[in-house]
PDB file of C-alpha atoms in Angstrom:
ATOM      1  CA  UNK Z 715      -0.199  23.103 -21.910  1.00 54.00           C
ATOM      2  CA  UNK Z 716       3.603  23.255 -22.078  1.00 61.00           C
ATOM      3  CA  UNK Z 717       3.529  25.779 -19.199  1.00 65.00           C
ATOM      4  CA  UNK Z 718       1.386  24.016 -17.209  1.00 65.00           C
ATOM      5  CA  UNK Z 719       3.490  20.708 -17.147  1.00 64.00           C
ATOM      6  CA  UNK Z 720       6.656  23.235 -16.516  1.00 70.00           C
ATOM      7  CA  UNK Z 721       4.347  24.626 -12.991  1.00 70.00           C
ATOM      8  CA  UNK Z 722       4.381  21.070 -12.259  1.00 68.00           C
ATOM      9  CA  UNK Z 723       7.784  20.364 -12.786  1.00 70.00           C
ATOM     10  CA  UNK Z 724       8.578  23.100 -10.472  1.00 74.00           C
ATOM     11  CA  UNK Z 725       5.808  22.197  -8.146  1.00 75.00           C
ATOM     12  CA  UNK Z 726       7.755  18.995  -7.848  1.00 71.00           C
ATOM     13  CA  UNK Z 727      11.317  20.529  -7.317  1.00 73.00           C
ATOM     14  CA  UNK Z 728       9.683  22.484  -4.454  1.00 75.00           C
ATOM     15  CA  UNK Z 729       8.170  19.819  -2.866  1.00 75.00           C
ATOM     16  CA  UNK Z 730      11.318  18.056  -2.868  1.00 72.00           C
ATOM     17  CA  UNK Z 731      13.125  21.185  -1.459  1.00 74.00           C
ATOM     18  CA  UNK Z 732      10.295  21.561   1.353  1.00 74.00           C
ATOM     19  CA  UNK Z 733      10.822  17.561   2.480  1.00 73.00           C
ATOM     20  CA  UNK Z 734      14.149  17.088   1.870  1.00 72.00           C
ATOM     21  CA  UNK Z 735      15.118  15.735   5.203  1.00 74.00           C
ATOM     22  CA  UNK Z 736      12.184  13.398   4.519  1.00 78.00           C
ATOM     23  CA  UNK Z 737      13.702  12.526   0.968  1.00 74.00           C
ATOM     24  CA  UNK Z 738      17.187  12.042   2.351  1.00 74.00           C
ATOM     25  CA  UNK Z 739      15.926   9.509   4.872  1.00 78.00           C
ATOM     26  CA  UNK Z 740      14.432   7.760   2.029  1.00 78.00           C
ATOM     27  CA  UNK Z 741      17.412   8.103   0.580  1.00 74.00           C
ATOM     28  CA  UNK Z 742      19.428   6.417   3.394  1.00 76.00           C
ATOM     29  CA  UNK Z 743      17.040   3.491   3.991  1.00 81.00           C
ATOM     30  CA  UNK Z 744      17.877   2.415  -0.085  1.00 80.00           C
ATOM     31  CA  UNK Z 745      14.347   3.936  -1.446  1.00 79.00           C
ATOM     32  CA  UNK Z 746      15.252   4.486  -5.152  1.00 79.00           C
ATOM     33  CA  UNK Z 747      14.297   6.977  -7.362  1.00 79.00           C
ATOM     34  CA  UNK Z 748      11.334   4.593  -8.927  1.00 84.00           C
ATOM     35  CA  UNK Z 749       9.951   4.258  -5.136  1.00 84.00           C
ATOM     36  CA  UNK Z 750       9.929   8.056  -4.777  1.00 79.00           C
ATOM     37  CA  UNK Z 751       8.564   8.783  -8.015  1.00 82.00           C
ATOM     38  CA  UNK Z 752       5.838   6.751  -8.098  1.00 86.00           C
ATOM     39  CA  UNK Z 753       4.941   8.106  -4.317  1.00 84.00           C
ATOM     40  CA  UNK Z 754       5.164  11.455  -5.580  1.00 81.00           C
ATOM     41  CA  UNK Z 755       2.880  10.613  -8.387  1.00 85.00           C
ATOM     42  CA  UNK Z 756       0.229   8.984  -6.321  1.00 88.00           C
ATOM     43  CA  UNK Z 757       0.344  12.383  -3.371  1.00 85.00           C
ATOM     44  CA  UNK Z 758      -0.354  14.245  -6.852  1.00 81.00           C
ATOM     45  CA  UNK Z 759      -3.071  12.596  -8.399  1.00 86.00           C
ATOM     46  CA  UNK Z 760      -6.084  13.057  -5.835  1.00 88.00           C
ATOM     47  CA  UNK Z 761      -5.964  17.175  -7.040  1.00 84.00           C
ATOM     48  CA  UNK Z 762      -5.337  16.886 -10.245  1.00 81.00           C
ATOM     49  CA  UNK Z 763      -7.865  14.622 -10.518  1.00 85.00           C
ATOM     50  CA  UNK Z 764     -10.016  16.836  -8.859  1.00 87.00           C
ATOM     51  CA  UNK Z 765      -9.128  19.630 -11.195  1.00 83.00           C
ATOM     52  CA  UNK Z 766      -9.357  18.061 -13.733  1.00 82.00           C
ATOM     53  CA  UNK Z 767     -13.152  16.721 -13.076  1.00 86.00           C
ATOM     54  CA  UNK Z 768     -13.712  20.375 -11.928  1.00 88.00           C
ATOM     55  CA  UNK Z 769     -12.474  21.655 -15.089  1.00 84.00           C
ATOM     56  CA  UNK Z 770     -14.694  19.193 -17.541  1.00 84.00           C
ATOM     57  CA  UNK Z 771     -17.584  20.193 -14.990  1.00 87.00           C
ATOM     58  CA  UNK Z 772     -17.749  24.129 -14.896  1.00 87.00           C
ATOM     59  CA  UNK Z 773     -17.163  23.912 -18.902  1.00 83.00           C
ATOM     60  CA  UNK Z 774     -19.995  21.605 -19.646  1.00 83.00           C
ATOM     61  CA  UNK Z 775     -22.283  24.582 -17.327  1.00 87.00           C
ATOM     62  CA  UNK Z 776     -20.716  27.408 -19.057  1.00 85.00           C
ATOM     63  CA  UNK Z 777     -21.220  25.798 -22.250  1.00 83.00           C
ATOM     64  CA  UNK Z 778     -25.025  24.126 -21.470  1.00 83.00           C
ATOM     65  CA  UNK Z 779     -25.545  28.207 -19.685  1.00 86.00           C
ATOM     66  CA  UNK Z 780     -24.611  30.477 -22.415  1.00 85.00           C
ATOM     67  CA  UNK Z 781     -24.103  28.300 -25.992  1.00 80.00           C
ATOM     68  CA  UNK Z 782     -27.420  27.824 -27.647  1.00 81.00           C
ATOM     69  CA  UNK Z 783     -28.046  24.466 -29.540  1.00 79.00           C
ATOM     70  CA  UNK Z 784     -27.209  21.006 -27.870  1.00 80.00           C
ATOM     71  CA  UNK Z 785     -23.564  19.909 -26.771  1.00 78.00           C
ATOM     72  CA  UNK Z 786     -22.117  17.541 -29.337  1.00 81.00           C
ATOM     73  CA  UNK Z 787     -21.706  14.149 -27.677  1.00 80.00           C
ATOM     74  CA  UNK Z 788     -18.083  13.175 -29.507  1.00 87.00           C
ATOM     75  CA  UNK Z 789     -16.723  17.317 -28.547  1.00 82.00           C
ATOM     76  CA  UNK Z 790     -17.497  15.961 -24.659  1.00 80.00           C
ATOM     77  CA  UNK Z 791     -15.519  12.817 -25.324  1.00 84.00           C
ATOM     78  CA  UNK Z 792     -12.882  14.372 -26.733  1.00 86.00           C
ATOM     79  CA  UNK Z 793     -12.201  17.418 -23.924  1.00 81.00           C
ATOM     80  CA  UNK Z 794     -12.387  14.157 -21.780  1.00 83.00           C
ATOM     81  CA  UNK Z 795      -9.750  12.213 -23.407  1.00 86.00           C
ATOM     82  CA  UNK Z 796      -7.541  15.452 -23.615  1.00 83.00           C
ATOM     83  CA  UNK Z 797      -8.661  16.025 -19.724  1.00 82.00           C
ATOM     84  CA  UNK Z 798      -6.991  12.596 -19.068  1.00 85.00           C
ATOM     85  CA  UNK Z 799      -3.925  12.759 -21.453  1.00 85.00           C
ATOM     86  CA  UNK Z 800      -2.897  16.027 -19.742  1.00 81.00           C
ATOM     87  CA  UNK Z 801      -3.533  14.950 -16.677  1.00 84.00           C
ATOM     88  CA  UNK Z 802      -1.903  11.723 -17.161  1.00 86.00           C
ATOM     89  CA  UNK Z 803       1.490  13.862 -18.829  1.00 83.00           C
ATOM     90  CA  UNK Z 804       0.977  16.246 -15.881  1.00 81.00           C
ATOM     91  CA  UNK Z 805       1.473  13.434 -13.085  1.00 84.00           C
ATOM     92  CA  UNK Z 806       3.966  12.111 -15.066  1.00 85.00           C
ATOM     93  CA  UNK Z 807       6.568  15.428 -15.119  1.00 82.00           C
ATOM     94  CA  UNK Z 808       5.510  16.105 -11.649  1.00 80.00           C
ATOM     95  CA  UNK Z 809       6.837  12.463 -10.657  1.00 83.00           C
ATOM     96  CA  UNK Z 810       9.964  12.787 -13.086  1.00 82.00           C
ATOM     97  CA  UNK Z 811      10.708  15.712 -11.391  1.00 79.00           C
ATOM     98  CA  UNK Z 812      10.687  15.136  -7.822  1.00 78.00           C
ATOM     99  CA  UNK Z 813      12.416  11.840  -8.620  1.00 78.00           C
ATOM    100  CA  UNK Z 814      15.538  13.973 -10.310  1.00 79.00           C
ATOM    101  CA  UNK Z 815      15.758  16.367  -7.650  1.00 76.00           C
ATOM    102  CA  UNK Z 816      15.777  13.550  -4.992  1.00 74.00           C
ATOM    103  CA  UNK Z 817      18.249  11.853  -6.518  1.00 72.00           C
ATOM    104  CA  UNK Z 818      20.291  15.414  -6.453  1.00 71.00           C
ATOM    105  CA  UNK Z 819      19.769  15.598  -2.635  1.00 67.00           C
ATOM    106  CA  UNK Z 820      21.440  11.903  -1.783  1.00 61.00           C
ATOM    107  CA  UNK Z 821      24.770  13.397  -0.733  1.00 59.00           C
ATOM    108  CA  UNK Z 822      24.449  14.830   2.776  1.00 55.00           C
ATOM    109  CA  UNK Z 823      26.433  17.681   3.656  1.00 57.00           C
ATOM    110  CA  UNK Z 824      28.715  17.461   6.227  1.00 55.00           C
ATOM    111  CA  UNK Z 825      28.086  19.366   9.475  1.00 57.00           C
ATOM    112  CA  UNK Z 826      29.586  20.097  13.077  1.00 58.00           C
ATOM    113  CA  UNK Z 827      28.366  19.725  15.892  1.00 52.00           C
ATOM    114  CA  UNK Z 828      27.394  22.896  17.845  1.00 56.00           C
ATOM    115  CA  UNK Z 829      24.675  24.479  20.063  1.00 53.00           C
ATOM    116  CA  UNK Z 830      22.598  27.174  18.905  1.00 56.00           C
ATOM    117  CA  UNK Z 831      19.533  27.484  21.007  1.00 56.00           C
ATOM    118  CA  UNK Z 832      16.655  29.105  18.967  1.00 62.00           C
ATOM    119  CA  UNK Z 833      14.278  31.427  19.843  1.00 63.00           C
ATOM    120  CA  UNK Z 834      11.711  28.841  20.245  1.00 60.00           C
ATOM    121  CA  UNK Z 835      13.461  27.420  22.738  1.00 64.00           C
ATOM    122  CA  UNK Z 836      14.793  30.609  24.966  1.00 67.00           C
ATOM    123  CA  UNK Z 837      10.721  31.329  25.026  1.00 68.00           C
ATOM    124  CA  UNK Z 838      10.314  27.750  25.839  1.00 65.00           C
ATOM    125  CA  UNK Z 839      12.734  28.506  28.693  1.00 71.00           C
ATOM    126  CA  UNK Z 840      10.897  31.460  29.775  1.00 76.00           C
ATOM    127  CA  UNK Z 841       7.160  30.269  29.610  1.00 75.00           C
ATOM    128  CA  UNK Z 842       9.025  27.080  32.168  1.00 77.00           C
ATOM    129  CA  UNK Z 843      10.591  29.582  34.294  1.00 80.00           C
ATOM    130  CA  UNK Z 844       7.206  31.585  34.830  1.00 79.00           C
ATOM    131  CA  UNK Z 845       5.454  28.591  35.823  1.00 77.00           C
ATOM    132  CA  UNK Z 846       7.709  27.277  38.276  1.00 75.00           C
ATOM    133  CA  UNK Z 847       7.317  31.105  39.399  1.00 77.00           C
ATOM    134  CA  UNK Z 848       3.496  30.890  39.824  1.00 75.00           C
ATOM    135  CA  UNK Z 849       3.435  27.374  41.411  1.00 73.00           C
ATOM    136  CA  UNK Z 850       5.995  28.357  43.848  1.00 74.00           C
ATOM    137  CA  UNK Z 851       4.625  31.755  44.951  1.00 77.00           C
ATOM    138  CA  UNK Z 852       0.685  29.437  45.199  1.00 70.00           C
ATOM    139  CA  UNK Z 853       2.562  27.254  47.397  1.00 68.00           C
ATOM    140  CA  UNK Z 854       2.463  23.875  44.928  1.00 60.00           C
ATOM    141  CA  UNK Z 855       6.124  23.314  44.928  1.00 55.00           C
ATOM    142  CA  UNK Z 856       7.615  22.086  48.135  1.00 51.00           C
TER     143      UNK Z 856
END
């Protein structure tokens, strides 16, 4: 279980990395690091919910498949409850997590201005350049 909730952890440190311009905004407008955590806990919960029910759902077959002899009612109750504690602790170190790292990103690093074009936009360039070239040569630009 312990390295489970530290693969969430992470997942959440990554996340943050991935949207940081989105967290800095955030950041900027005065959204605190309660506000972000609890976002980042509800984005998390629809999968691990999902998981989770997955996980209760494929044992319960494997068990009702191969185990002879009836499933004990309190056993189900119990991988439930432990289901919803762990999920419940999961969500919770994935929102603690994104909510520290946010908090890390707040100062913005300073920057020049300068033009670098990127490649996207030298092909952007191009694929303008050869369409001007084809409408010209049909005749459509006067």
């Amino acid at each position: 279980m312990l390295a489970s909730l530290g693969l969430l952890a992470a997942a959440g440190f990554y996340t943050v990395q991935r949207r940081a311009v989105e967290y800095r905004l955030l950041a900027v407008r005065g959204v605190g690091r309660i506000s972000n955590a609890l976002a980042a806990a509800v984005e998390a919960s629809p999968p691990l919910i999902l998981g989770g029910a997955m996980a209760l759902a494929l044992t319960y077959i494997v068990i009702e498949t191969w185990v002879p002899g009836r499933i004990d009612p309190v056993a189900i109750a119990e991988s439930a409850g432990r289901v919803v504690v762990g999920l419940a602790v999961g969500v919770a170190a994935y929102a603690v997590s994104t909510a520290v790292t946010a908090e890390r990103l707040i100062p913005l690093p300073a920057r020049r201005l300068s033009f670098k074009p990127a490649y996207t936009d030298v092909a952007l360039l191009v694929v303008a350049a050869v369409a001007f070239a084809a409408m010209a040569r049909h005749g459509a630009v006067i």
